[in-house]
mmCIF file of C-alpha atoms in Angstrom:
data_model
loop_
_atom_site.group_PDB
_atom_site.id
_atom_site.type_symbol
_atom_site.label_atom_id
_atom_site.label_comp_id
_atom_site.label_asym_id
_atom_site.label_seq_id
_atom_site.Cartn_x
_atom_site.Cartn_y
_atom_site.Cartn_z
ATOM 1 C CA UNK A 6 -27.708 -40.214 22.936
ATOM 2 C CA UNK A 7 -24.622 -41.776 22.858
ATOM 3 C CA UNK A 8 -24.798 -42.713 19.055
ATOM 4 C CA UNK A 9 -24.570 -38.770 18.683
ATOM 5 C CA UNK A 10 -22.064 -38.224 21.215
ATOM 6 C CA UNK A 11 -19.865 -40.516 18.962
ATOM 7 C CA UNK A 12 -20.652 -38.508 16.478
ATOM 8 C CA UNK A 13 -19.906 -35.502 17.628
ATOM 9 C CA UNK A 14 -16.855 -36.521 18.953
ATOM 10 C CA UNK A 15 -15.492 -37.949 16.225
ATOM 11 C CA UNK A 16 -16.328 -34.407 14.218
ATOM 12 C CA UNK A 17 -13.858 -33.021 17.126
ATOM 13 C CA UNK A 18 -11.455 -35.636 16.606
ATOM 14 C CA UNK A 19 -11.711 -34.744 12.244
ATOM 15 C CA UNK A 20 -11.128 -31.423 12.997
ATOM 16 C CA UNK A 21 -8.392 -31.756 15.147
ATOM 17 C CA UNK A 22 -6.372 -33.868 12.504
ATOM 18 C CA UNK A 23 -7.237 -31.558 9.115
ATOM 19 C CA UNK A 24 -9.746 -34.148 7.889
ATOM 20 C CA UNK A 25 -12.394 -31.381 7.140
ATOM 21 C CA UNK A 26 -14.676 -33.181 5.078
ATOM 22 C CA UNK A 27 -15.014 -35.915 7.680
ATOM 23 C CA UNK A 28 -15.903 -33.671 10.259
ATOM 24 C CA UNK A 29 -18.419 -31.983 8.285
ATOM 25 C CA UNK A 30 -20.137 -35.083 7.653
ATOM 26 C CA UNK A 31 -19.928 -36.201 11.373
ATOM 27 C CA UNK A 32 -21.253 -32.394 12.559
ATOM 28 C CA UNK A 33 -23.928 -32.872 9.648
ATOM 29 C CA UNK A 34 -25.470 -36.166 11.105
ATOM 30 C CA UNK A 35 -25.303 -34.534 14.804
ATOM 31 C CA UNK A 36 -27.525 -31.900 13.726
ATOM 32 C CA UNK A 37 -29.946 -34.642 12.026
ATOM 33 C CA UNK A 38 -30.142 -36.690 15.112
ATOM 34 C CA UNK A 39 -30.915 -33.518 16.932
ATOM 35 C CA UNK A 40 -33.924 -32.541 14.282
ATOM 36 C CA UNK A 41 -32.256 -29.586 14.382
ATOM 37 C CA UNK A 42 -33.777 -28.689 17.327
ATOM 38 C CA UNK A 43 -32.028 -24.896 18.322
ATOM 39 C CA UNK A 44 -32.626 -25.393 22.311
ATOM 40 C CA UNK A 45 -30.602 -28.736 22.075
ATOM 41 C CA UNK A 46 -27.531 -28.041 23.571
ATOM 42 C CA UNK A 47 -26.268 -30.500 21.521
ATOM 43 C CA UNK A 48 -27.630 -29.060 18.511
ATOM 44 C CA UNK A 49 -25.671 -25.476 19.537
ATOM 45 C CA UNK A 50 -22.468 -27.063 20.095
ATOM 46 C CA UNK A 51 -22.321 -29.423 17.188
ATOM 47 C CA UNK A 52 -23.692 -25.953 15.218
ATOM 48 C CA UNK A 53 -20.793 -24.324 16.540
ATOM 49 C CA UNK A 54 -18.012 -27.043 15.568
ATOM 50 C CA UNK A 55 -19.683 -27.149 12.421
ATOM 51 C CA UNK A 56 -18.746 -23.376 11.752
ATOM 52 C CA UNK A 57 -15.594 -23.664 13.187
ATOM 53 C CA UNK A 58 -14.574 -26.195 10.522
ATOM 54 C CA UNK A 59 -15.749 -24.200 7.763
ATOM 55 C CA UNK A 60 -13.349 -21.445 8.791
ATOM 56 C CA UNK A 61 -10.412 -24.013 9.615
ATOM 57 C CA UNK A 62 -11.227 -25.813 6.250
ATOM 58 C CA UNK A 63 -11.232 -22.314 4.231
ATOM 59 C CA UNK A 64 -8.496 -20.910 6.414
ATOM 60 C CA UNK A 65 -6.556 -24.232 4.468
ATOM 61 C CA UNK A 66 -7.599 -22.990 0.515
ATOM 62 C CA UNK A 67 -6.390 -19.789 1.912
ATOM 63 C CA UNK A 68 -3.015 -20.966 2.805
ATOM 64 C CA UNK A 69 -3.022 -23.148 -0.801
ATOM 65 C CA UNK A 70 -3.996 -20.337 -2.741
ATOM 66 C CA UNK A 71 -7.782 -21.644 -3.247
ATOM 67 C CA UNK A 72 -9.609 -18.572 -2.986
ATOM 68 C CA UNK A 73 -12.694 -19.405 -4.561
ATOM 69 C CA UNK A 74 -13.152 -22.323 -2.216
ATOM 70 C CA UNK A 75 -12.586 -20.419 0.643
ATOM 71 C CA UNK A 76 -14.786 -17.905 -0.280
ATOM 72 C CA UNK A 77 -17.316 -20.348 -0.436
ATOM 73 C CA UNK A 78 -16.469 -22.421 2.998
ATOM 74 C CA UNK A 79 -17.208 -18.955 4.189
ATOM 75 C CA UNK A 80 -20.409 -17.979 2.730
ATOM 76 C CA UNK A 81 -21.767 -21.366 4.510
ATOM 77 C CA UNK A 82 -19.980 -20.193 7.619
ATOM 78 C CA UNK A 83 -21.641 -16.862 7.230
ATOM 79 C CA UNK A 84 -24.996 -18.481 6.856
ATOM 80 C CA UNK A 85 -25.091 -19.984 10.275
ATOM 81 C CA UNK A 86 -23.310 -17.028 11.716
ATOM 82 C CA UNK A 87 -24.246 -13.714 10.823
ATOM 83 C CA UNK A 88 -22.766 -12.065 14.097
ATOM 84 C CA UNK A 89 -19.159 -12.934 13.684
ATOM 85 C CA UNK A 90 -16.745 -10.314 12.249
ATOM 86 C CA UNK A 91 -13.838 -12.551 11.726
ATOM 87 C CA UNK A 92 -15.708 -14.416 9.100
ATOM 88 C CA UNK A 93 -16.182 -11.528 7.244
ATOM 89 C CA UNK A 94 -12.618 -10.149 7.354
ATOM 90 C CA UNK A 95 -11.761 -13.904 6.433
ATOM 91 C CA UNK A 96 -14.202 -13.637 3.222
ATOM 92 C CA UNK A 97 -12.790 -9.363 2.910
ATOM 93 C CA UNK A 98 -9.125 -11.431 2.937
ATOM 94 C CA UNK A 99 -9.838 -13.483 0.007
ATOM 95 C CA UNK A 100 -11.325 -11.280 -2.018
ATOM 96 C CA UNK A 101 -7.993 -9.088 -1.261
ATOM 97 C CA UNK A 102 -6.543 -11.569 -2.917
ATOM 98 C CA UNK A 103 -8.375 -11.917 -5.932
ATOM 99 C CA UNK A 104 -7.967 -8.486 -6.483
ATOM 100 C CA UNK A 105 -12.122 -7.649 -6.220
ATOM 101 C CA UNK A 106 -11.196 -4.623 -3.862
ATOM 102 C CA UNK A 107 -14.806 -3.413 -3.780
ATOM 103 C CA UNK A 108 -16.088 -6.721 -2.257
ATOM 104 C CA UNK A 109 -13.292 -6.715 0.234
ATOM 105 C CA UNK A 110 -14.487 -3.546 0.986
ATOM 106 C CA UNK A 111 -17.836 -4.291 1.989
ATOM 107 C CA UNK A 112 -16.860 -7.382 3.997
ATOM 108 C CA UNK A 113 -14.337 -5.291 5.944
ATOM 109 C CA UNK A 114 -17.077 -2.293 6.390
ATOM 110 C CA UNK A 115 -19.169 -5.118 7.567
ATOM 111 C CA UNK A 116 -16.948 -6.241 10.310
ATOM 112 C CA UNK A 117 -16.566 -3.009 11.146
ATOM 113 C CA UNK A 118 -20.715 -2.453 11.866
ATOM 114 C CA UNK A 119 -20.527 -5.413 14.113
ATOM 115 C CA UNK A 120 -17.696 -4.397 16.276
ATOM 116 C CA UNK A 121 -16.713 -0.357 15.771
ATOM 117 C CA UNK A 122 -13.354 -0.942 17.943
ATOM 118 C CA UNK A 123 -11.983 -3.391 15.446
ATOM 119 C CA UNK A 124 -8.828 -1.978 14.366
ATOM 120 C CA UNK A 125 -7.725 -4.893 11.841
ATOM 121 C CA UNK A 126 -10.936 -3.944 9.935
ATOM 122 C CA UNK A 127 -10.331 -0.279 9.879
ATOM 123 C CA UNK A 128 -6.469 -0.345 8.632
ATOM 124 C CA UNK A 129 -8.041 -3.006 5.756
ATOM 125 C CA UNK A 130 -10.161 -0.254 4.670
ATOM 126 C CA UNK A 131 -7.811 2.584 5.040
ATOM 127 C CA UNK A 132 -5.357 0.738 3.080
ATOM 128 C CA UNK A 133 -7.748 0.037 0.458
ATOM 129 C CA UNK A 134 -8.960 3.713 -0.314
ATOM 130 C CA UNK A 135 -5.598 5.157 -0.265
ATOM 131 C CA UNK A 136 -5.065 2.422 -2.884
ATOM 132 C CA UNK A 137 -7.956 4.051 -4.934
ATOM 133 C CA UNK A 138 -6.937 7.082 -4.211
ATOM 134 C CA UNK A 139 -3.132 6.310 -5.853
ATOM 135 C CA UNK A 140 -5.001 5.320 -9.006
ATOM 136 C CA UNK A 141 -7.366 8.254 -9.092
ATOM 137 C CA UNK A 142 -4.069 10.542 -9.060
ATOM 138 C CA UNK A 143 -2.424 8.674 -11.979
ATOM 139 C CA UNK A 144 -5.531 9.307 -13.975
ATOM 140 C CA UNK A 145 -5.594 12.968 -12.840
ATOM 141 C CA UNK A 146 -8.893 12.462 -10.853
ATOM 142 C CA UNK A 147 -7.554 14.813 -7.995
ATOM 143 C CA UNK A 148 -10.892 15.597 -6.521
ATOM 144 C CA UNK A 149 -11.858 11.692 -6.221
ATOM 145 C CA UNK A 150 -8.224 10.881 -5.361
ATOM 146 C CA UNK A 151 -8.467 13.355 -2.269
ATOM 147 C CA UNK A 152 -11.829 12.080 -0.918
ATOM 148 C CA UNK A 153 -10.596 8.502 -0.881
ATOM 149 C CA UNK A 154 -7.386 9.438 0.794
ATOM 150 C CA UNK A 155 -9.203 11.702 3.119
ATOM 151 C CA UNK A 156 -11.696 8.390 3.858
ATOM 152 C CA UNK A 157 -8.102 6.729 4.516
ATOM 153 C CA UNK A 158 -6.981 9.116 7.221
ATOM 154 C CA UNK A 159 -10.610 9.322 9.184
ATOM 155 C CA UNK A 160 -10.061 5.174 10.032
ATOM 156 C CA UNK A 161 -6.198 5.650 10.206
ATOM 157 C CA UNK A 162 -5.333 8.923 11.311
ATOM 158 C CA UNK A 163 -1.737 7.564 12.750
ATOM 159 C CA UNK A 164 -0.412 6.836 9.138
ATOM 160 C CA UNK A 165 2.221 9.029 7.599
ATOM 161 C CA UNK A 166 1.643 8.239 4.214
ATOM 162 C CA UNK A 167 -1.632 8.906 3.541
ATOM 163 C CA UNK A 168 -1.441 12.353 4.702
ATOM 164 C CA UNK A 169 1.834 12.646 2.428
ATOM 165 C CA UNK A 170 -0.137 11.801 -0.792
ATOM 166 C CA UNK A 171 -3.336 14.148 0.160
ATOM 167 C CA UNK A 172 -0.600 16.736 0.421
ATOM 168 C CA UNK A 173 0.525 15.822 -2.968
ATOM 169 C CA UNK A 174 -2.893 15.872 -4.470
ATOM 170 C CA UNK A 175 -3.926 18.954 -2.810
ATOM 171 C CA UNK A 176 -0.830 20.712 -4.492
ATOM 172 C CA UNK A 177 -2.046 19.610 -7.561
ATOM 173 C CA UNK A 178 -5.251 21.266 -6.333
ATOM 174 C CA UNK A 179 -3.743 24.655 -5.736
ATOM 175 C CA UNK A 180 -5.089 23.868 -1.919
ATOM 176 C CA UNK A 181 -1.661 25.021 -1.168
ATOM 177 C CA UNK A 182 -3.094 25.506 3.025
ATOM 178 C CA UNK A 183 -4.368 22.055 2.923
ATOM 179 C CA UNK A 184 -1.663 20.629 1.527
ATOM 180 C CA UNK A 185 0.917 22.541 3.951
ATOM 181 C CA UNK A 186 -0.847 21.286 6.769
ATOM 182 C CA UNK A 187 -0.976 17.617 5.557
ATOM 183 C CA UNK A 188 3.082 17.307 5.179
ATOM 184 C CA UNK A 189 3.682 18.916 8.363
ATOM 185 C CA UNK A 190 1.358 15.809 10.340
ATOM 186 C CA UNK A 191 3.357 13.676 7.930
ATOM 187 C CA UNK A 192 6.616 15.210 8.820
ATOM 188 C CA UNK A 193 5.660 14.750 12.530
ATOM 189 C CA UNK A 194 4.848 11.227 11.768
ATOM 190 C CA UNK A 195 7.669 10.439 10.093
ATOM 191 C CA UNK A 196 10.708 12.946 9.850
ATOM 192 C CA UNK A 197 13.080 10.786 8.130
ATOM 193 C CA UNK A 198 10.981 9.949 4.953
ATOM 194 C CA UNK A 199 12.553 11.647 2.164
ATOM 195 C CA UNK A 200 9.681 11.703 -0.102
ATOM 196 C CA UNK A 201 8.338 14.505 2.329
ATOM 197 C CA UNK A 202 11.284 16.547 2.617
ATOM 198 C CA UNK A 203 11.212 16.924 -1.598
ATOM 199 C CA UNK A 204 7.206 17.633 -1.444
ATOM 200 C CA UNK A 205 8.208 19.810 1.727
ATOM 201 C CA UNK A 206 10.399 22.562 -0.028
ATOM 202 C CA UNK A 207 8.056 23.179 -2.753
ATOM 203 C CA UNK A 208 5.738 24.266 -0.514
ATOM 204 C CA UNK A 209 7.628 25.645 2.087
ATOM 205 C CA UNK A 210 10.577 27.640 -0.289
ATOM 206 C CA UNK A 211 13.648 28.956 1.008
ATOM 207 C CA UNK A 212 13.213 27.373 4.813
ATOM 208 C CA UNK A 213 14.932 24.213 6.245
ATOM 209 C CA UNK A 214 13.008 21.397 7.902
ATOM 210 C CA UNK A 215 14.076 22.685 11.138
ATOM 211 C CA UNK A 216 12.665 26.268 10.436
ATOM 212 C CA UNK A 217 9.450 24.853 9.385
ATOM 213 C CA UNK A 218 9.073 22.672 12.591
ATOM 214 C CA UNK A 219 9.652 26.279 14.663
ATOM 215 C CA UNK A 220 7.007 27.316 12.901
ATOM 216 C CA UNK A 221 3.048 28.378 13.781
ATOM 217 C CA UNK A 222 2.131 26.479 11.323
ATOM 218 C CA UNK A 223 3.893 23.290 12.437
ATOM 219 C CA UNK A 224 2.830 23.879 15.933
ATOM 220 C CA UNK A 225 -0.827 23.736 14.824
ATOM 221 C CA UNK A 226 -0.118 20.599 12.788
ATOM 222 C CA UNK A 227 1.029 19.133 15.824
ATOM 223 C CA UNK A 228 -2.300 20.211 17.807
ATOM 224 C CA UNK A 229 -4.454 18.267 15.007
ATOM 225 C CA UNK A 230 -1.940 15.355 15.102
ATOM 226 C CA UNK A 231 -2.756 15.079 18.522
ATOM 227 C CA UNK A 232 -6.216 14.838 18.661
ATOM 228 C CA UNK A 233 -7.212 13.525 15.756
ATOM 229 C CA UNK A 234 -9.408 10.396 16.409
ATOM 230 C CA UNK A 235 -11.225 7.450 13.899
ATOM 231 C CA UNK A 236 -14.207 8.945 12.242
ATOM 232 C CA UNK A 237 -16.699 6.903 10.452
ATOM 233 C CA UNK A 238 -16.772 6.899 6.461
ATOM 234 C CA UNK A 239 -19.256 9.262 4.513
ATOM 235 C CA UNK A 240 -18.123 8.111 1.295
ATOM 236 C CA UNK A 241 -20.666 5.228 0.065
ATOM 237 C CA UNK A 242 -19.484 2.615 -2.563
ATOM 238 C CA UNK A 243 -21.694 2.583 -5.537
ATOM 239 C CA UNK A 244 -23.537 -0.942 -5.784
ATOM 240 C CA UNK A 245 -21.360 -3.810 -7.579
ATOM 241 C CA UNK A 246 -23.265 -6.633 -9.747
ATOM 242 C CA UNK A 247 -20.559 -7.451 -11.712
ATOM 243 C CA UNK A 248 -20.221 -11.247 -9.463
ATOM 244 C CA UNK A 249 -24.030 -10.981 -9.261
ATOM 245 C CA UNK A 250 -24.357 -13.591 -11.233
ATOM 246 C CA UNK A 251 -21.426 -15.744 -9.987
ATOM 247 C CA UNK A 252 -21.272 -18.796 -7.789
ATOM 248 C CA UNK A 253 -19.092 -16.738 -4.966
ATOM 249 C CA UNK A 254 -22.431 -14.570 -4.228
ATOM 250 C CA UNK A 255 -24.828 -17.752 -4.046
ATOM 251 C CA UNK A 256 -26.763 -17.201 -0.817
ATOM 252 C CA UNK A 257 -24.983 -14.608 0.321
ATOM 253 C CA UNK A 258 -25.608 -11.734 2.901
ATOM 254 C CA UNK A 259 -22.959 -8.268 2.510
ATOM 255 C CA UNK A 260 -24.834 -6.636 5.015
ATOM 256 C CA UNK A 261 -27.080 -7.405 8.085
ATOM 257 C CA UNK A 262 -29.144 -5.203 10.219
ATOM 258 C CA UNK A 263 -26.854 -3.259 12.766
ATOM 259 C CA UNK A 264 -30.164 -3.622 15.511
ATOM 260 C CA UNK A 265 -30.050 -7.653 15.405
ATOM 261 C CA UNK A 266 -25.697 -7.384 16.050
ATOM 262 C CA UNK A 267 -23.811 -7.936 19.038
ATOM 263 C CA UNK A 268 -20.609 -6.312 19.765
ATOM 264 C CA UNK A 269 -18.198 -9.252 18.944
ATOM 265 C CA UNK A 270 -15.708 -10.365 21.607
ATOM 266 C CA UNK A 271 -12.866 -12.791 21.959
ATOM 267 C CA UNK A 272 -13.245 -14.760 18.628
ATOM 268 C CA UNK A 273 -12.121 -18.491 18.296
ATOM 269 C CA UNK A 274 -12.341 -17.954 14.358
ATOM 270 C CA UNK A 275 -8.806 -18.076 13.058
ATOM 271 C CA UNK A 276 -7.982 -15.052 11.203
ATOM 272 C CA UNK A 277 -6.324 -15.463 7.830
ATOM 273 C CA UNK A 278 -4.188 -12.433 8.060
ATOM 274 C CA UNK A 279 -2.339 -10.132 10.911
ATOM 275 C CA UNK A 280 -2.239 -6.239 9.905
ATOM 276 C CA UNK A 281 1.535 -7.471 8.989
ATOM 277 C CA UNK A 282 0.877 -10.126 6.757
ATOM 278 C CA UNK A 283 -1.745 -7.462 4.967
ATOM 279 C CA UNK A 284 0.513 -4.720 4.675
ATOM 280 C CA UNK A 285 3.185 -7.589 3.016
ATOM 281 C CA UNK A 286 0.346 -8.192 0.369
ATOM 282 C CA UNK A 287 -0.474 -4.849 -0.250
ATOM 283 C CA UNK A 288 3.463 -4.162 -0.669
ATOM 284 C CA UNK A 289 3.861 -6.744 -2.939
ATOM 285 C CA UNK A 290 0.685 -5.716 -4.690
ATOM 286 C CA UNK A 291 1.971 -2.469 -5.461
ATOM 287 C CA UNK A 292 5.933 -3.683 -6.123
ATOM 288 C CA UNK A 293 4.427 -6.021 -9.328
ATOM 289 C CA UNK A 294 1.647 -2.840 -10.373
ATOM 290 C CA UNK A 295 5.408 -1.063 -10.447
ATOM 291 C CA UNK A 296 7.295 -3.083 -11.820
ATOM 292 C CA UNK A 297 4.814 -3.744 -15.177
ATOM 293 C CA UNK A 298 4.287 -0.007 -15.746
ATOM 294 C CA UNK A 299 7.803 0.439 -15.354
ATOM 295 C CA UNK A 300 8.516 -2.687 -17.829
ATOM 296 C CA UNK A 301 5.671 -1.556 -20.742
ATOM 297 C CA UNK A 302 7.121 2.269 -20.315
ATOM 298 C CA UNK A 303 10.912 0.692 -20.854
ATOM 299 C CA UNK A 304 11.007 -2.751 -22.372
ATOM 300 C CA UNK A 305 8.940 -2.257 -25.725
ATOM 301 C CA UNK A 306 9.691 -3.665 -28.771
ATOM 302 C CA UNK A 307 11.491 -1.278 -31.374
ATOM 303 C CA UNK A 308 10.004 -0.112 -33.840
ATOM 304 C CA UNK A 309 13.106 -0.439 -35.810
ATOM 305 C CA UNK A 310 14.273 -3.103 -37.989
ATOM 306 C CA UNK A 311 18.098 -4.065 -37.862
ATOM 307 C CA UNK A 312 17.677 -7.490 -39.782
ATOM 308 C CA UNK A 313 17.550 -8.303 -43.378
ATOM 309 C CA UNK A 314 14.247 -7.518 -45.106
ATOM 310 C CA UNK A 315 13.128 -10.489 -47.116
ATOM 311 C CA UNK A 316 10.342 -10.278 -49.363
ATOM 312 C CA UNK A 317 7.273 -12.593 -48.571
ATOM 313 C CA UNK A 318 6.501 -14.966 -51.251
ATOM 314 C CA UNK A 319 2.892 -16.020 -51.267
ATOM 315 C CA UNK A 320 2.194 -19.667 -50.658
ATOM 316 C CA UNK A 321 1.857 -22.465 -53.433
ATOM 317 C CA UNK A 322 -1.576 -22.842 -54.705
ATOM 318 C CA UNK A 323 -2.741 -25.958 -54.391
ATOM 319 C CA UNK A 324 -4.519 -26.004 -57.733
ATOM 320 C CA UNK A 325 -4.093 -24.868 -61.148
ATOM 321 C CA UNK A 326 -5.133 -21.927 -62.969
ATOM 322 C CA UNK A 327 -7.438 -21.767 -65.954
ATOM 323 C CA UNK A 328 -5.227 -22.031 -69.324
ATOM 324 C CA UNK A 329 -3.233 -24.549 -67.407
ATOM 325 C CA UNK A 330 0.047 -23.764 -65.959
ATOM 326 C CA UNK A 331 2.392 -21.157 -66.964
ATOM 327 C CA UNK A 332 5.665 -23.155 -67.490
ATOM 328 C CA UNK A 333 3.744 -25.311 -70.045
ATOM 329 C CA UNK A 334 1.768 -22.369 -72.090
ATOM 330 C CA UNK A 335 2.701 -22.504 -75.569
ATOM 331 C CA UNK A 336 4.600 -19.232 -76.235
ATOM 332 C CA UNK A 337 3.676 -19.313 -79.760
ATOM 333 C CA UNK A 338 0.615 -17.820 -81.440
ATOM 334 C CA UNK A 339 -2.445 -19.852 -82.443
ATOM 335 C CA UNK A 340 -2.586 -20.009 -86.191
ATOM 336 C CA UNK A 341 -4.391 -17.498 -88.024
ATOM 337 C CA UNK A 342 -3.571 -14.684 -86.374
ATOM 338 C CA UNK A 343 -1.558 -11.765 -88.246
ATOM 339 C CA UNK A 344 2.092 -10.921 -87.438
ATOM 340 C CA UNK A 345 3.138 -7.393 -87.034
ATOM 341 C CA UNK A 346 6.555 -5.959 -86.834
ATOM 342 C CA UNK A 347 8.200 -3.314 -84.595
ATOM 343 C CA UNK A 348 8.787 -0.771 -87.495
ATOM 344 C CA UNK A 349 9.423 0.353 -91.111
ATOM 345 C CA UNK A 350 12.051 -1.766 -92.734
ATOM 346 C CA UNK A 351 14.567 0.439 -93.443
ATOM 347 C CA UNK A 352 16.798 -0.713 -96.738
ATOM 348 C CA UNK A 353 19.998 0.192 -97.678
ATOM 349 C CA UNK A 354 19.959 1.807 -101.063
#
């Protein structure tokens, strides 16, 4: 017993100093002295530190851009812990940042089926179908574009921009009611966004903002600001295999069953991101997307030549030709051969 109390304590003592590796070998021979005997209290807590450590380590790759790794510090995590919703907004996190939104997206849905009230999870998806739903509008998909920003405003009906660009794609829509009432909650959510005062006289002609907040219309916006509340999601993903076949999926569990999951509570997992920290992503995200459309629509190459055209000369062949070289060809006839003129000699008589 006390050979894995040292042990064990000397895993806590790893931990506490960043020597992950160490203390995943020391919680690894604590759960071998054990047998791995589950009603071992021992076994539990050393099962416990274990997982801890895989979050802490992949909450470190996270930090040092290491993705992969800590996607797969996490899948071991998730293996042992199948009830914790921080791991899986951990694992959504990283694949955030790898830019496989889909996968994110069923980590974060995951979370979400373990504890409903978890607000973090729900602006993570919100955020990620209105991004969807931007692209479906540059590629003129207006009818997917408004079902992914309408899945945006059921888990964050508090957001102002989200029900500014359903407005925009339900004016492309000819929904001109739909789109009404989406500016005015966006107006009410945020008056001083100028992006809905342009989008707001187009659809409201003739009539200043404060005329359209006196309005019926507004009024009722107002009544459905106020008690709108989270809905679930009826949109369902199609399945993804495209990382099937990759290491990152390699024992793996998206989903669990909803019966065998507790409602999560206080969670010593460290999170790798705040809602801040995953709006600042997102932002940035969105700022480089920008910025390379804007540079392939305004920094191409002309297709107009200023310099001096030269004329390519073909390269030196590196062997003769039959007849032997052209500089040395005898210019004069082989014997023989008849000799004709250009013309009639012409005499003078």
């Amino acid at each position: 017993m006390g050979a894995l109390s040292s042990f064990f304590t000397r895993g806590a003592i790893h931990r506490r100093l960043h020597d992950f590796n160490a203390a995943i070998d020391d919680f690894l021979l604590s759960l071998d002295k054990t047998d791995h005997d589950e009603s071992d209290n021992v076994y539990m807590d050393a099962q416990r530190q274990l997982l801890l450590t895989y979050n802490d380590f992949a909450v470190d790759c996270f930090l040092g851009g290491h993705f992969d790794e800590a996607i797969l510090l996490l899948n071991k995590a998730i293996k042992g812990e199948k009830r914790e919703r921080g791991l899986y907004v951990n694992r959504g996190d990283c694949f955030f940042r790898l830019g496989e939104l889909h996968f994110s997206l069923a980590d974060y849905h995951q979370a979400l089926e373990i504890d409903p009230h978890d607000s973090l999870a729900r602006g993570r998806i919100a955020a990620i179908h209105s991004e969807f739903g931007s692209v479906d509008y540059e590629e003129h998909s207006y009818q997917d574009a408004e079902a992914r920003f309408t899945v945006a405003i059921q888990h964050n009906p508090r957001n102002s921009q989200y029900y500014l660009s359903r407005a925009k794609v339900r004016f492309m829509l000819e929904n001109h009611s739909g789109a009404r009432q989406d500016i005015l909650i966006s107006l009410h959510l945020n008056p001083n966004n100028d992006a809905i005062h342009s989008l707001l006289a187009r659809l409201f002609p003739g009539k200043s903002v404060a005329d359209v907040l006196r309005s019926r219309a507004a009024r009722e916006a107002k009544h459905v600001l106020d008690h709108a509340v989270v809905t679930a999601s009826p949109v369902k993903l199609p399945a993804i295999s495209r990382l099937a076949g990759s290491g990152l999926l390699q024992s793996l569990d998206l989903f669990t069953d909803p019966s065998k999951v507790t409602e999560g509570e206080s969670s010593p997992f460290v999170l790798f991101m705040n809602e801040d920290d995953f709006n600042k992503v997102l932002a940035r995200r969105k700022k480089m997307v920008a910025g390379e459309v804007k540079s392939s629509l305004h920094d191409r190459q002309s297709l107009r030549r200023s310099g001096p055209k030269l004329k390519p000369q073909p390269p030196p062949r590196t062997y003769e030709l039959k007849g032997g070289h052209w500089k040395t060809m005898d210019t004069q006839p082989p014997p023989g051969w008849r000799q004709f003129g250009l013309g009639i000699e012409m005499k003078d008589s």
